MMTF fields as JSON, N, C-alpha, C and O atoms, coordinates in Angstrom:
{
  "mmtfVersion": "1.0.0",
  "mmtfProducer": "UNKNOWN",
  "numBonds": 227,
  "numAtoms": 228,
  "numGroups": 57,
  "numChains": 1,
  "numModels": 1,
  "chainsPerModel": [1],
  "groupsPerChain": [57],
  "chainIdList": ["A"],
  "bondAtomList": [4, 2, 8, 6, 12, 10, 16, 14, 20, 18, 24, 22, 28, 26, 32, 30, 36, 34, 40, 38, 44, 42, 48, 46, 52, 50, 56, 54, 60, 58, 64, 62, 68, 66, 72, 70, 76, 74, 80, 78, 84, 82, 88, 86, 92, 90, 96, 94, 100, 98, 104, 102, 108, 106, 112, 110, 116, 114, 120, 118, 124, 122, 128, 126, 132, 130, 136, 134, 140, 138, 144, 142, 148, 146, 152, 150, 156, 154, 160, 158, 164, 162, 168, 166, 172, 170, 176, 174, 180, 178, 184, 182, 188, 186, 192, 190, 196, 194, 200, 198, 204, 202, 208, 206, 212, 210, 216, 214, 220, 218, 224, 222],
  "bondOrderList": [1, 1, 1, 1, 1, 1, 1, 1, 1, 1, 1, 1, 1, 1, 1, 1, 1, 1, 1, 1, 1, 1, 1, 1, 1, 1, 1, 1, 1, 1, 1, 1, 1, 1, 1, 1, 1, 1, 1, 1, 1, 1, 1, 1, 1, 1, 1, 1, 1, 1, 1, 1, 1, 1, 1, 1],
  "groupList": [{"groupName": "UNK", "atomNameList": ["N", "CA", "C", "O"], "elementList": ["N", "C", "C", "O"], "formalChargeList": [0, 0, 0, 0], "bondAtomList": [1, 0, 2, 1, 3, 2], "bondOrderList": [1, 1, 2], "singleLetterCode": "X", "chemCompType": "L-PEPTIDE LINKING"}],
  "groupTypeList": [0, 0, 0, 0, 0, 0, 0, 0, 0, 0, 0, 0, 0, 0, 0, 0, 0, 0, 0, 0, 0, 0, 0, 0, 0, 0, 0, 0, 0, 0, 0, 0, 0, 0, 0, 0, 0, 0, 0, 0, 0, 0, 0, 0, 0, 0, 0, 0, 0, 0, 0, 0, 0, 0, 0, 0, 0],
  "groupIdList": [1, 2, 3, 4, 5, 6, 7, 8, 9, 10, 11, 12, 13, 14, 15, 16, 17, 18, 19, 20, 21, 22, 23, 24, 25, 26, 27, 28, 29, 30, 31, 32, 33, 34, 35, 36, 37, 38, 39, 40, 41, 42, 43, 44, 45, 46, 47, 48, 49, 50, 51, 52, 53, 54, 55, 56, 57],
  "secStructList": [7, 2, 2, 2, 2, 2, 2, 2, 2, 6, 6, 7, 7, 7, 7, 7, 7, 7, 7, 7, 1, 7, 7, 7, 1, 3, 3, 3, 7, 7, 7, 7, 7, 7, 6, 6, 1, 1, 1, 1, 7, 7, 7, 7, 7, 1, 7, 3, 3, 3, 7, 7, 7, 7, 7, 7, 7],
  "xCoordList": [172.563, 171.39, 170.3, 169.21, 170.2, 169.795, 169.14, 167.987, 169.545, 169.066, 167.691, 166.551, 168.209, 167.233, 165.77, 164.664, 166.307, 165.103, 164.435, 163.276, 165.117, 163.964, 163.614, 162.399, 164.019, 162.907, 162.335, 161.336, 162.178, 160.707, 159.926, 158.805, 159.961, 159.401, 158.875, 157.924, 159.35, 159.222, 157.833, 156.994, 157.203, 155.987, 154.678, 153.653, 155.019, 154.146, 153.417, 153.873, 152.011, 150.83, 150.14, 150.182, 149.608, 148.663, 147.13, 147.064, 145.762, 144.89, 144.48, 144.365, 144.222, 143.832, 142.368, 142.065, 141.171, 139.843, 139.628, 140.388, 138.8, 138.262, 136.586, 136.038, 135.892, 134.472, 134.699, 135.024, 134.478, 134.262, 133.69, 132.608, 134.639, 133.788, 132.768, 132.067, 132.738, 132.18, 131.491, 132.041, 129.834, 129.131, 128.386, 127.273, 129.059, 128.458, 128.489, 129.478, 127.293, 127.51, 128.287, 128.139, 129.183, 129.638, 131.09, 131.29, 132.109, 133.785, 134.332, 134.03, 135.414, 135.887, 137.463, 137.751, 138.319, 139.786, 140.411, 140.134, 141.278, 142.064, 143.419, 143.969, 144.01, 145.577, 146.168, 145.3, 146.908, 147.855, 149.633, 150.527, 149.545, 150.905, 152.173, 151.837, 153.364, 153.892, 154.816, 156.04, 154.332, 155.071, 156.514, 157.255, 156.52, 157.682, 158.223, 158.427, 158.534, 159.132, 158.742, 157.876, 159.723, 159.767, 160.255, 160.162, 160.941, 161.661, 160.71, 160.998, 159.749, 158.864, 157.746, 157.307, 157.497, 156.272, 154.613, 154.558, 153.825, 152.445, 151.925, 152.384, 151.042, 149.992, 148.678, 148.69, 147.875, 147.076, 145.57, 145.84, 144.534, 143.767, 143.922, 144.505, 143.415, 143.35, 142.247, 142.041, 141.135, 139.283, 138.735, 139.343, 137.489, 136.274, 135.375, 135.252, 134.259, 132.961, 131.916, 131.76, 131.011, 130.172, 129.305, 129.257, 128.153, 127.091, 125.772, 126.06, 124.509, 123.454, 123.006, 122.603, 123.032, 122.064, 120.941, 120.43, 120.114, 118.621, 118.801, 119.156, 118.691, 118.033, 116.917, 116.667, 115.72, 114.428, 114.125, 112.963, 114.901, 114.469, 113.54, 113.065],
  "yCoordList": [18.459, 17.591, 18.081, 17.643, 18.924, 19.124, 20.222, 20.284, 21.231, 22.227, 21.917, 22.327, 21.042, 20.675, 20.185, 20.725, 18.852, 18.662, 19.617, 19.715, 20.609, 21.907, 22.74, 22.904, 23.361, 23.71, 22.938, 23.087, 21.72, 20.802, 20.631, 20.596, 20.466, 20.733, 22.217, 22.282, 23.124, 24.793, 24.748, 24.907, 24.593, 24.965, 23.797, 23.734, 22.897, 21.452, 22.589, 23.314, 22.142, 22.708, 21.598, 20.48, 21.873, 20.789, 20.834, 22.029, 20.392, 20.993, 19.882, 18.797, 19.761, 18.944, 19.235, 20.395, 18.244, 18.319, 17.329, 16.361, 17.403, 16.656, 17.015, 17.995, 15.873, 16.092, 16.006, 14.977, 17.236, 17.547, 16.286, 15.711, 16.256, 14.963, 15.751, 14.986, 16.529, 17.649, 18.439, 19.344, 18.032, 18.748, 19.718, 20.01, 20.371, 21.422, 22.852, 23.385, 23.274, 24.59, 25.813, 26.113, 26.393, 27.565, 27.039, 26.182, 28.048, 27.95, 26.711, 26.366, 26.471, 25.098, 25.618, 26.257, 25.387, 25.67, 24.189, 22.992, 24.899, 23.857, 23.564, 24.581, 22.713, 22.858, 22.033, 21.326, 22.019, 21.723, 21.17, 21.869, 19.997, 19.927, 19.049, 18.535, 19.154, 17.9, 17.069, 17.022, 16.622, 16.046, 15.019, 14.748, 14.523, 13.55, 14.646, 14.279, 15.958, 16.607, 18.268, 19.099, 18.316, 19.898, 21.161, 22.342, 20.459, 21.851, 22.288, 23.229, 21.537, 21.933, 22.933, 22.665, 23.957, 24.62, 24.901, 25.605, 24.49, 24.221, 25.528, 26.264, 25.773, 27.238, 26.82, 26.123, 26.91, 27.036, 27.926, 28.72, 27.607, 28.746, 28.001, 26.918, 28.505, 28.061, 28.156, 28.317, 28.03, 27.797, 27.487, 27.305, 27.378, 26.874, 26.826, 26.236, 27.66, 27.671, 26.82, 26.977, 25.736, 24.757, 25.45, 26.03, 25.62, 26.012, 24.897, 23.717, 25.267, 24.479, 23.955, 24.723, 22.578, 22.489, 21.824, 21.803, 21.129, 21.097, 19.953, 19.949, 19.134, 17.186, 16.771, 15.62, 17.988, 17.254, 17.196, 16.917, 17.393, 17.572, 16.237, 16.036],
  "zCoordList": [79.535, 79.485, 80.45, 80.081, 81.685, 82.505, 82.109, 82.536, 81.341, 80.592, 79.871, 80.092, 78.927, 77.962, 78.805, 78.828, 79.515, 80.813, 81.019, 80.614, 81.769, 82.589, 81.225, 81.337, 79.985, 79.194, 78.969, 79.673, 78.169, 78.022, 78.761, 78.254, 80.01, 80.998, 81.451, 82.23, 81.077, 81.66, 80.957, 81.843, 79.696, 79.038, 79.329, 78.65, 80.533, 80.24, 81.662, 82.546, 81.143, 82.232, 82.693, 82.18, 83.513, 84.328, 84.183, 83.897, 84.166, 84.088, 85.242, 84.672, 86.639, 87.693, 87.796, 87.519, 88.211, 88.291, 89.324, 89.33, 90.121, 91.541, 91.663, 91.158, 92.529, 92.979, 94.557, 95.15, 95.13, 95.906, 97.577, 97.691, 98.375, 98.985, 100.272, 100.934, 100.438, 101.304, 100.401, 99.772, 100.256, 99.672, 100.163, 99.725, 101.27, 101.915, 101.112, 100.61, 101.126, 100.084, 101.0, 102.185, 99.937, 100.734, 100.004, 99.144, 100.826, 100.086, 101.62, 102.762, 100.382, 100.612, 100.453, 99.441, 101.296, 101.245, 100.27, 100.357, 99.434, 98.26, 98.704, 99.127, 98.742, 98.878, 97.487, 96.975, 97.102, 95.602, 96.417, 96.896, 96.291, 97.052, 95.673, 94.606, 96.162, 94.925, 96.097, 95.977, 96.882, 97.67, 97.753, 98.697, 96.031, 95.925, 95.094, 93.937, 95.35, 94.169, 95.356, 95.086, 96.667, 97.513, 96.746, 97.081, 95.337, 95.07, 93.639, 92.9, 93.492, 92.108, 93.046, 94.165, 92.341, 92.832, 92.004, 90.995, 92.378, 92.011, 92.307, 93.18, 91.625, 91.488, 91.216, 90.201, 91.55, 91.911, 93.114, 94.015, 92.85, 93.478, 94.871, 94.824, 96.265, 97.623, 98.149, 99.352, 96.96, 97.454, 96.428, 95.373, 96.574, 95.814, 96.403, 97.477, 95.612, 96.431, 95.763, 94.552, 96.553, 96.335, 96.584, 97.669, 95.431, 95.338, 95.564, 95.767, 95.527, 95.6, 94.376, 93.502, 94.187, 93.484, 93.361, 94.48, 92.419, 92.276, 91.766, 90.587, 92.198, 91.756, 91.88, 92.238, 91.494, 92.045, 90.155, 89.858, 89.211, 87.462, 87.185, 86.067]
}
């Protein structure tokens, strides 16, 4: 039964999205954690760069 679990699970992806609460332009360090779950491992990037933009339209 445990088998079956981890393939159905082996192909499920994540697609995570956030707004930034530090709108300082420039790169921004990311962290990706699964905290109720130490032995699952998350991938993900470890930056993002906030660019400028223009609200005067």
């Amino acid at each position: 039964m445990r088998l079956t679990t981890f393939a159905n699970d082996l192909s499920n992806r994540y697609i995570l999205s956030f707004q930034p609460t530090n709108p300082t332009v420039g790169l921004h360090s990311l962290q990706v954690s699964l905290p109720q779950h130490p032995d699952l491992k998350a991938t993900a990037r470890t930056a993002y760069w906030h660019a400028a933009t223009d609200e005067k339209h």
